[in-house]
mmCIF file of C-alpha atoms and ligand atoms in Angstrom:
data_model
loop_
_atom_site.group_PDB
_atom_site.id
_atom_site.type_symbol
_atom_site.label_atom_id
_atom_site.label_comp_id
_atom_site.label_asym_id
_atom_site.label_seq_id
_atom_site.Cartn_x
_atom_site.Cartn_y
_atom_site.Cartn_z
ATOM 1 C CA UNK A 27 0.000 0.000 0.000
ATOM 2 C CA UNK A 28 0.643 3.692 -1.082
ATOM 3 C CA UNK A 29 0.581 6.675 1.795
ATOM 4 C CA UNK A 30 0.136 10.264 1.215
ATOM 5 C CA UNK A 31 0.397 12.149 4.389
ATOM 6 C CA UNK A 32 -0.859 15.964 4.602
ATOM 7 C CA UNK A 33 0.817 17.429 7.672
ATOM 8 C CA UNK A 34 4.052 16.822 9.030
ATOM 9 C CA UNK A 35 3.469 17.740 12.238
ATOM 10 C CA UNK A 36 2.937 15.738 15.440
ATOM 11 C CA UNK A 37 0.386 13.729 14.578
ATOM 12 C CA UNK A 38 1.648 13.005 10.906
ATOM 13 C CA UNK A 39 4.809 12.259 12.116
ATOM 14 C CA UNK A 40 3.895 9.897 14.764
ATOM 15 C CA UNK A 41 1.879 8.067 11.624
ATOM 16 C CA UNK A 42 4.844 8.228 9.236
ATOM 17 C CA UNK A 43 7.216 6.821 11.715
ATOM 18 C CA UNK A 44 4.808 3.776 12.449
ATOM 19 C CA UNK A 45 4.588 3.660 8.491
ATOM 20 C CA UNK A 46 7.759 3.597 7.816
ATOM 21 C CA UNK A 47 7.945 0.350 10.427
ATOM 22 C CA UNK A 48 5.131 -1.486 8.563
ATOM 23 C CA UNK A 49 6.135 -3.946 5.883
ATOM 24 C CA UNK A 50 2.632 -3.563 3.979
ATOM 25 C CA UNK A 51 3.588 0.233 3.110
ATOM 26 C CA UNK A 52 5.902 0.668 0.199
ATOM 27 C CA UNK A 53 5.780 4.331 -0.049
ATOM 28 C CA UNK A 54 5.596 7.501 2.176
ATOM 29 C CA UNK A 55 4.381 10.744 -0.110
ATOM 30 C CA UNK A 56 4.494 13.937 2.534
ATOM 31 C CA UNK A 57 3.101 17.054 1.730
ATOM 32 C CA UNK A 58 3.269 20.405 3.898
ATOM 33 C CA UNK A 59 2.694 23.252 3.279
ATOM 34 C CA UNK A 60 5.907 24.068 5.432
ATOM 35 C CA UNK A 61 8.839 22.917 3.657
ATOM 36 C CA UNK A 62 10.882 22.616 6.984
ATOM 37 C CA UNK A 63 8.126 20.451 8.198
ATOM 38 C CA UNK A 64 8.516 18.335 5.139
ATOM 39 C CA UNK A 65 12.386 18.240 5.236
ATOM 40 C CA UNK A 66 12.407 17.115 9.034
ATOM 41 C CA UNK A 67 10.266 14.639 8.220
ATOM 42 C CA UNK A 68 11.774 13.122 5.341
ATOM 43 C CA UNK A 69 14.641 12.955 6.842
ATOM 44 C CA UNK A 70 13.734 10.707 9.419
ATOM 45 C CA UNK A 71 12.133 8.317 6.991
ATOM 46 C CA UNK A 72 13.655 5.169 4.543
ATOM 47 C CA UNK A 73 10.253 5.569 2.838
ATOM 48 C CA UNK A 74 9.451 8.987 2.304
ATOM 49 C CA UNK A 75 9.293 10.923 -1.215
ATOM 50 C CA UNK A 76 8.157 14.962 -0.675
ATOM 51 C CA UNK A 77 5.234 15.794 -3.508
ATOM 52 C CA UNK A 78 2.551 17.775 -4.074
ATOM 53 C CA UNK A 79 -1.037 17.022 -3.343
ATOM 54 C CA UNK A 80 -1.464 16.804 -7.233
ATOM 55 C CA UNK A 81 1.738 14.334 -7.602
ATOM 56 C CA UNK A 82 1.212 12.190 -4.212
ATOM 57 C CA UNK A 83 -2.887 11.541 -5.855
ATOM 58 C CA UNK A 84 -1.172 10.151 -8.591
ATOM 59 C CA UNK A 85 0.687 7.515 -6.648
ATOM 60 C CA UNK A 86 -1.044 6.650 -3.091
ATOM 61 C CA UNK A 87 -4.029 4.367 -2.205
ATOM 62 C CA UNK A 88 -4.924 6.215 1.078
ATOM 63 C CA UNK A 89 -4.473 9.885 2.328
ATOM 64 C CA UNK A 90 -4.200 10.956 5.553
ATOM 65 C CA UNK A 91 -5.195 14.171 6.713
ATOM 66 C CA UNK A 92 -3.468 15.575 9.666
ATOM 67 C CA UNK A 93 -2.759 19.341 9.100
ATOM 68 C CA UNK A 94 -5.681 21.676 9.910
ATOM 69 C CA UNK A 95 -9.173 22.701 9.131
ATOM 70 C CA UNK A 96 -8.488 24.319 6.513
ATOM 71 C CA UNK A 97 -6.460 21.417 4.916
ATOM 72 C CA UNK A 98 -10.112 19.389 5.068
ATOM 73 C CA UNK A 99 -11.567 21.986 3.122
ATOM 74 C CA UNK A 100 -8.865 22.434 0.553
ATOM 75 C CA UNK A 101 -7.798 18.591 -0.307
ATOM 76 C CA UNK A 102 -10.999 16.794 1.066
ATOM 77 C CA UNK A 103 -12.782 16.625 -2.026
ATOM 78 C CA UNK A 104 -10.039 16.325 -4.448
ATOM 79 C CA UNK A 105 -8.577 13.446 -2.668
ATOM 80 C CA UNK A 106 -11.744 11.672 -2.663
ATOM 81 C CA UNK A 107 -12.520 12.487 -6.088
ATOM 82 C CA UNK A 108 -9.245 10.986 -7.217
ATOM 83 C CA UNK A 109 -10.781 7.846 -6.074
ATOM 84 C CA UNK A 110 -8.432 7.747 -3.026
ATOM 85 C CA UNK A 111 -9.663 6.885 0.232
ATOM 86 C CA UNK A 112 -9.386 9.377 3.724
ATOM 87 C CA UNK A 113 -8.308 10.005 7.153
ATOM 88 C CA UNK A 114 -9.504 12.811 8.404
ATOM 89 C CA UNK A 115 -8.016 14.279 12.096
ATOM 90 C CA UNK A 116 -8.996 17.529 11.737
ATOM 91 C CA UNK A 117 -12.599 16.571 11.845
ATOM 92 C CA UNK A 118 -13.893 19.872 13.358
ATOM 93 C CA UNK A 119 -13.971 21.123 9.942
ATOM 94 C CA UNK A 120 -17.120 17.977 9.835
ATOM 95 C CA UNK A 121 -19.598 20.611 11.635
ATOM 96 C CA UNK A 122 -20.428 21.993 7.742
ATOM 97 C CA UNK A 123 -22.928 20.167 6.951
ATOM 98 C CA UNK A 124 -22.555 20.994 3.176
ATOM 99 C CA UNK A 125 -18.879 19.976 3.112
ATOM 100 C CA UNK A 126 -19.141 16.786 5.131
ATOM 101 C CA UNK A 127 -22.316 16.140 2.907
ATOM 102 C CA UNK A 128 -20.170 16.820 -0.170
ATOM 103 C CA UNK A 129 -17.659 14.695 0.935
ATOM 104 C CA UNK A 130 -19.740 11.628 1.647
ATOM 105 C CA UNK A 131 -21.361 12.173 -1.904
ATOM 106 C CA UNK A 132 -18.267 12.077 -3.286
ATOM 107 C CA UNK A 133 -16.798 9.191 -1.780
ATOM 108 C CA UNK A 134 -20.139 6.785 -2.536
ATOM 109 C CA UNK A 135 -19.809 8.599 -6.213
ATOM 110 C CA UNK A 136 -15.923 7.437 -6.463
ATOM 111 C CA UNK A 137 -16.503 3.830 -4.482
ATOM 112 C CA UNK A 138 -13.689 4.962 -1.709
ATOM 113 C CA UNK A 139 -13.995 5.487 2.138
ATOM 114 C CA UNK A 140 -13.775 8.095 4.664
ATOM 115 C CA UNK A 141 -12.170 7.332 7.693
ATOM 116 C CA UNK A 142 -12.483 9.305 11.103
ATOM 117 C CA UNK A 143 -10.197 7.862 13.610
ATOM 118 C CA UNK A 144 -11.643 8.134 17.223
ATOM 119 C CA UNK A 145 -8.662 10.776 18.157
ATOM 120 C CA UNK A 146 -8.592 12.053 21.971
ATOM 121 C CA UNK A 147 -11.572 9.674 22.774
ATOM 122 C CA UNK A 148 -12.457 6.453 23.654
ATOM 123 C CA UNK A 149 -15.886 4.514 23.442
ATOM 124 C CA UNK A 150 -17.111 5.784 20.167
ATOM 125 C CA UNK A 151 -16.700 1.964 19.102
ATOM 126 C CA UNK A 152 -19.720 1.581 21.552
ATOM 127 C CA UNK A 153 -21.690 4.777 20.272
ATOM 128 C CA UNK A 154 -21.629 3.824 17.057
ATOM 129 C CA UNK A 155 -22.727 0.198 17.399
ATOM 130 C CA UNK A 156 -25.554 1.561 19.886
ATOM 131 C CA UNK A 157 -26.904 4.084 17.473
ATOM 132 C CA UNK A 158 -28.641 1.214 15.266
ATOM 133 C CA UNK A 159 -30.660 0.041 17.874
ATOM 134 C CA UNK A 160 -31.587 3.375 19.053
ATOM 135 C CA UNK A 161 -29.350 6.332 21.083
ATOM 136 C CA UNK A 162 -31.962 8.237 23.562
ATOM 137 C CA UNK A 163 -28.893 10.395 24.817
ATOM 138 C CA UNK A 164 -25.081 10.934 24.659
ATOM 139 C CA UNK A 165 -23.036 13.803 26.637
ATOM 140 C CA UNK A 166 -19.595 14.301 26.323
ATOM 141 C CA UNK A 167 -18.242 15.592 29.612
ATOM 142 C CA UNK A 168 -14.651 17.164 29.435
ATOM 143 C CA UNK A 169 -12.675 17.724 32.521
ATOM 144 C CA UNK A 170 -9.939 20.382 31.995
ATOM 145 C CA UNK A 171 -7.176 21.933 34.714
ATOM 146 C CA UNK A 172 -8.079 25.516 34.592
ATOM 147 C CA UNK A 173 -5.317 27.280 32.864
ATOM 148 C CA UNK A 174 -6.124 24.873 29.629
ATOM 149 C CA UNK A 175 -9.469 26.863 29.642
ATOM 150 C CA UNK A 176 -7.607 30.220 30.514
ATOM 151 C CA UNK A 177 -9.220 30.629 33.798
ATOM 152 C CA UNK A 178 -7.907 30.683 37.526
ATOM 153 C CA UNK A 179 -11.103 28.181 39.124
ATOM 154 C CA UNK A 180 -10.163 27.240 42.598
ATOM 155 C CA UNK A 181 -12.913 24.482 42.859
ATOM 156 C CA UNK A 182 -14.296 22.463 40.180
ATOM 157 C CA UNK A 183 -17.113 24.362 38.132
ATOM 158 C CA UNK A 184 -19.248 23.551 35.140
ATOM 159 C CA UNK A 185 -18.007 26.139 32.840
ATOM 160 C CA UNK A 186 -20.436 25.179 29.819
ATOM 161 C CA UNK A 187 -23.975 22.684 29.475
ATOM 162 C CA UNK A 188 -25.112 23.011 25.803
ATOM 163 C CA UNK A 189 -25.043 21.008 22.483
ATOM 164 C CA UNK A 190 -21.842 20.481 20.683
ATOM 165 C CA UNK A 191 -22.490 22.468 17.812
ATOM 166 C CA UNK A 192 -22.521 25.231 20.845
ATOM 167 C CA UNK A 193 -20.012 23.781 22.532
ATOM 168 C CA UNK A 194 -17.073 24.316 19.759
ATOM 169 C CA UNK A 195 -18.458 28.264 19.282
ATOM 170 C CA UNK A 196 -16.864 28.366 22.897
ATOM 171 C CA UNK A 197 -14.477 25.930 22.814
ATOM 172 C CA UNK A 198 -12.877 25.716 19.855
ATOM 173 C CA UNK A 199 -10.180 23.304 21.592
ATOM 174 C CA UNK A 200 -12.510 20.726 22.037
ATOM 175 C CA UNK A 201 -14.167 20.539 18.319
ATOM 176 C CA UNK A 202 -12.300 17.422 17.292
ATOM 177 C CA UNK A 203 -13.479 15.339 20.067
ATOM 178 C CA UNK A 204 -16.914 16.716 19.702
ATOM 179 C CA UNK A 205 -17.119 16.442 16.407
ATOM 180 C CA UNK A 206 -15.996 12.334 16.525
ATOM 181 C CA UNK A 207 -18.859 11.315 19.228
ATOM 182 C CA UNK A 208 -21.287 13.338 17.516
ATOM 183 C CA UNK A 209 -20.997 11.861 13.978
ATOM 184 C CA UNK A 210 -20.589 8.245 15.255
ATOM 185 C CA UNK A 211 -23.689 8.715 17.317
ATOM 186 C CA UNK A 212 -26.773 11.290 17.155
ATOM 187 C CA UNK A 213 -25.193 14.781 15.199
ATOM 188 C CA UNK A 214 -24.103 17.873 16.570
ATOM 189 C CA UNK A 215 -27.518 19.198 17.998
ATOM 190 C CA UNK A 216 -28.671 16.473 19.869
ATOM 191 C CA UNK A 217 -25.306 15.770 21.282
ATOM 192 C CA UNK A 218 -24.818 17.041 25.177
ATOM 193 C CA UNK A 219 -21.598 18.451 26.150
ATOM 194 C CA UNK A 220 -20.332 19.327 29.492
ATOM 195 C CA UNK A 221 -17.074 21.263 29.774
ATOM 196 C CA UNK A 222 -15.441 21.382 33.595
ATOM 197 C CA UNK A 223 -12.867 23.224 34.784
ATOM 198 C CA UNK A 224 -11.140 21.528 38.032
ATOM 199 C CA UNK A 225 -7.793 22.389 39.903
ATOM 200 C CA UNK A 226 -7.179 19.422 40.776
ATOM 201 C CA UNK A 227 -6.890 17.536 37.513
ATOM 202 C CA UNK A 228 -3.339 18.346 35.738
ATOM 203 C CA UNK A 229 -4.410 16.095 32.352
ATOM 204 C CA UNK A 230 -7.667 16.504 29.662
ATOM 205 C CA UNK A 231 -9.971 13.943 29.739
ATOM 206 C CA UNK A 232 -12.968 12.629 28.175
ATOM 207 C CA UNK A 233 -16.124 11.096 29.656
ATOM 208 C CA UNK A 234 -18.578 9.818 27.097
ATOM 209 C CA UNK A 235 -22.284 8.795 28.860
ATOM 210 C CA UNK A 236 -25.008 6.932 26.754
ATOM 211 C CA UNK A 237 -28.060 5.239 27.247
ATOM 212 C CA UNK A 238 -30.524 3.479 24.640
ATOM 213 C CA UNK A 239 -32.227 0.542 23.881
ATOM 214 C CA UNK A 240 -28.796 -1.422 24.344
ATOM 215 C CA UNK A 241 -28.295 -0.392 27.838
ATOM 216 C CA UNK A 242 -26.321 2.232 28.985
ATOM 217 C CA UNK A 243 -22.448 3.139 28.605
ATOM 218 C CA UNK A 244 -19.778 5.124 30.466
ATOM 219 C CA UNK A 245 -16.349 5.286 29.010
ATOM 220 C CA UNK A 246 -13.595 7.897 30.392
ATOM 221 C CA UNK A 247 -10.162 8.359 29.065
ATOM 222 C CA UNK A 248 -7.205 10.457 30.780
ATOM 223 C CA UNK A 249 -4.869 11.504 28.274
ATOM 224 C CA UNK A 250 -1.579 12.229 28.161
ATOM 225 C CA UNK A 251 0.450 14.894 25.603
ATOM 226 C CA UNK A 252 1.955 14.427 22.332
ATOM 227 C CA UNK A 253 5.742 14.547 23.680
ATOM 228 C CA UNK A 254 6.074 16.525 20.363
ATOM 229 C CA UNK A 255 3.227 18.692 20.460
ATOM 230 C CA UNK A 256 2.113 19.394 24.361
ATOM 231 C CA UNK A 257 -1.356 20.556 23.089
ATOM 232 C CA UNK A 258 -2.355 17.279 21.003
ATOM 233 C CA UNK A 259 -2.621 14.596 23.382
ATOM 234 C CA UNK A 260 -0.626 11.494 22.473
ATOM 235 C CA UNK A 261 -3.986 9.304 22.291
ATOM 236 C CA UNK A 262 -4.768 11.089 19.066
ATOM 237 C CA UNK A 263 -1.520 10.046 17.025
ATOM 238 C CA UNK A 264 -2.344 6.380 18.943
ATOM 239 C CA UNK A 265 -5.652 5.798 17.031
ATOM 240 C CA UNK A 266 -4.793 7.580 13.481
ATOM 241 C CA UNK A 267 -1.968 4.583 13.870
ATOM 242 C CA UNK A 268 -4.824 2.354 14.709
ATOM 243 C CA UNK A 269 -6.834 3.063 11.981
ATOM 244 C CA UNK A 270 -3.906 2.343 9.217
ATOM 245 C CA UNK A 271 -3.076 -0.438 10.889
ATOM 246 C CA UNK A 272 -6.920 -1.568 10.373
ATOM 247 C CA UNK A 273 -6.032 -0.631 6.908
ATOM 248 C CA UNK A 274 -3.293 -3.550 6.436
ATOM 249 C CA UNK A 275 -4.264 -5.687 8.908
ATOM 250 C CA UNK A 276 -6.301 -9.085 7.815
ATOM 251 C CA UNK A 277 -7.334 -8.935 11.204
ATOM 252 C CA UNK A 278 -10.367 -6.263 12.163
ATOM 253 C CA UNK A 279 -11.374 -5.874 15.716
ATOM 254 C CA UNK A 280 -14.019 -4.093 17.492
HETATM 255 N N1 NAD B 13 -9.327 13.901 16.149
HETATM 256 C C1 NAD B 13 -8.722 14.252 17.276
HETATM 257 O O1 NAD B 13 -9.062 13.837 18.386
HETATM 258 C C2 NAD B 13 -7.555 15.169 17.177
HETATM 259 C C3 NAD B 13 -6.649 15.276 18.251
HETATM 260 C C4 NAD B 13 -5.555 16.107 18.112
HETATM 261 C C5 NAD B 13 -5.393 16.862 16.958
HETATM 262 N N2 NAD B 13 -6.306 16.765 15.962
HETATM 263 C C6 NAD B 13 -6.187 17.595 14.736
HETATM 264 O O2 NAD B 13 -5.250 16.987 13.861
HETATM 265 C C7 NAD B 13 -4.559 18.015 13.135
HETATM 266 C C8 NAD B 13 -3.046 17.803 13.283
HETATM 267 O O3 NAD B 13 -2.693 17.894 14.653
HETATM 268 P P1 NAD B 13 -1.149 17.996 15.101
HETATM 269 O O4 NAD B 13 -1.133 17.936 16.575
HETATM 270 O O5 NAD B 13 -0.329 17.033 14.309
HETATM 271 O O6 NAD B 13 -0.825 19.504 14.620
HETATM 272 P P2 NAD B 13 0.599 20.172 14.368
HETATM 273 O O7 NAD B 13 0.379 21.637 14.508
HETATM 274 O O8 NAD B 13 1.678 19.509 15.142
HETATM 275 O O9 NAD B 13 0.888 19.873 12.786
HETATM 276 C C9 NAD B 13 0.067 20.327 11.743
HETATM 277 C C10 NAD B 13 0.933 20.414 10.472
HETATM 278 O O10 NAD B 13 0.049 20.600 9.358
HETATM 279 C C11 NAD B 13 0.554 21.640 8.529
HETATM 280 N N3 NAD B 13 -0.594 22.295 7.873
HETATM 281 C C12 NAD B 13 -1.561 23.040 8.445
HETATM 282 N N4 NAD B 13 -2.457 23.447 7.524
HETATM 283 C C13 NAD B 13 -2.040 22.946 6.332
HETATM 284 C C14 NAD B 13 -2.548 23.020 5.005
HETATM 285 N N5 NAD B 13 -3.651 23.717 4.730
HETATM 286 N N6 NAD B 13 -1.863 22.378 4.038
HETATM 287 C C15 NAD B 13 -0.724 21.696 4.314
HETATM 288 N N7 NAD B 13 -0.195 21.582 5.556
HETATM 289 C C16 NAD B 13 -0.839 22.205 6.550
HETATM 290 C C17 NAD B 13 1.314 22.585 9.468
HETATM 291 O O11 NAD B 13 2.302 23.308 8.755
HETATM 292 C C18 NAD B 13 1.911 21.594 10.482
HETATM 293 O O12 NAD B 13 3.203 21.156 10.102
HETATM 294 C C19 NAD B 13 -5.043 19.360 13.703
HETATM 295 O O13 NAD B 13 -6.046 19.906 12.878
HETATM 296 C C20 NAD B 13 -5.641 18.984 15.038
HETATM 297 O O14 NAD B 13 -6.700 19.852 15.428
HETATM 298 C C21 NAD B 13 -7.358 15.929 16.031
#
């Protein structure tokens, strides 16, 4: 298999390294749109090649999107309409409706796949399964040390109760993560979030509550930070490797 990574930062470098270790990947195209990110990068690979977008479509089965927003909107669609499957990370940029609709059109038009790795969270396995037998709620309670939210709290306060799609007009930080239980389970509006700010928690985590007609579900991850990028937390970098080793593996679990 082919790889075209878009965004040699921490999380695409955590995914080329493991790449670069996997026997079923030939190639390594990087693309960023910083040329020192690119360089360092390379560098560190057997596998790598730098290219374009428009060069590394001509040569990869699978893309994998971990640069920005922005990088969604720009190479989203012509990825997918190269016939070329997709990771996306930066799936905040999934709250338009029209692009993620788009996108989905696209990819059913061109017979490839999106992919949206579960990122800073864990338990969306369980959302999505749940959802065809029925979700009758899902809240997404995040549990910050103050100074992450820019405030000076002294004891633990509720800082926002609201959907998601209000949620990330606050807090932009937590739009990935939002945007990943929402689309696995019941969408943006109907989607609870909590936000918390305690002192005495020094690490982000993630609660994610459920109930339905499958019973109910409680799943809670403490994560630690991308030792190359202190505001990513490592567990992202862990399931975009996850997901390309689903891509390889015979093997599919959960
Ligand atoms: N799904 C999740 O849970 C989750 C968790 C953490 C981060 N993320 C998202 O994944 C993305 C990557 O995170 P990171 O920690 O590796 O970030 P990072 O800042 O370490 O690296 C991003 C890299 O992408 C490049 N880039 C940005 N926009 C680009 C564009 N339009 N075209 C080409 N290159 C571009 C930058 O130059 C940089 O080198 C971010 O959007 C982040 O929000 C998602």
């Amino acid at each position: 298999m082919k790889l075209g990574i878009i965004g040699c930062g921490a999380i695409g470098t955590d995914v080329a390294l493991a790449a670069d270790n996997m026997e079923e990947i030939e190639e390594i195209y990087l693309y960023d749109k910083n040329e020192d990110a690119e360089k360092h990068l390379v560098d560190k690979l057997r596998k790598g090649k730098i290219a374009t977008v428009e060069e590394l479509l001509k040569k990869v089965d699978v893309v994998f999107e971990a640069a920005s927003q922005q990088a969604v909107k720009e190479y989203g669609e012509k990825v997918l309409s190269a016939g070329k499957d997709l990771v996306i990370m930066s799936m905040g940029a999934l709250f338009d409706n029209e692009l993620w609709n788009d996108l989905i059109e696209t990819a059913k038009k061109k017979g490839c796949k999106i992919y949206l790795p579960s990122g800073a969270v864990c338990g969306v396995d369980g959302i999505a399964a749940a959802k065809t037998g029925g979700l009758d709620e899902v809240t997404l309670v995040t549990t910050k040390p103050p100074e992450s939210l820019g405030r000076s709290d002294e004891k633990r306060m509720v800082v926002f109760e609201g959907s998601a799609r209000e949620a990330v007009k606050l807090f932009p930080r937590n739009i990935n993560v939002a945007a990943c239980v929402s689309l696995a389970g019941i969408g943006f509006d109907r989607t609870k979030v909590e936000i918390v700010s305690d002192p005495v928690v020094t690490r982000i985590s993630h609660k994610i509550l459920a109930h339905g007609r499958f019973g109910r579900l409680r799943a809670e991850i403490e994560n630690m930070p991308n030792p190359n990028n202190p505001k990513s937390s490592y567990m992202a970098s862990l399931s975009a490797i996850s997901i390309l080793r689903r891509l390889v593996d015979p093997v599919q679990i959960g």
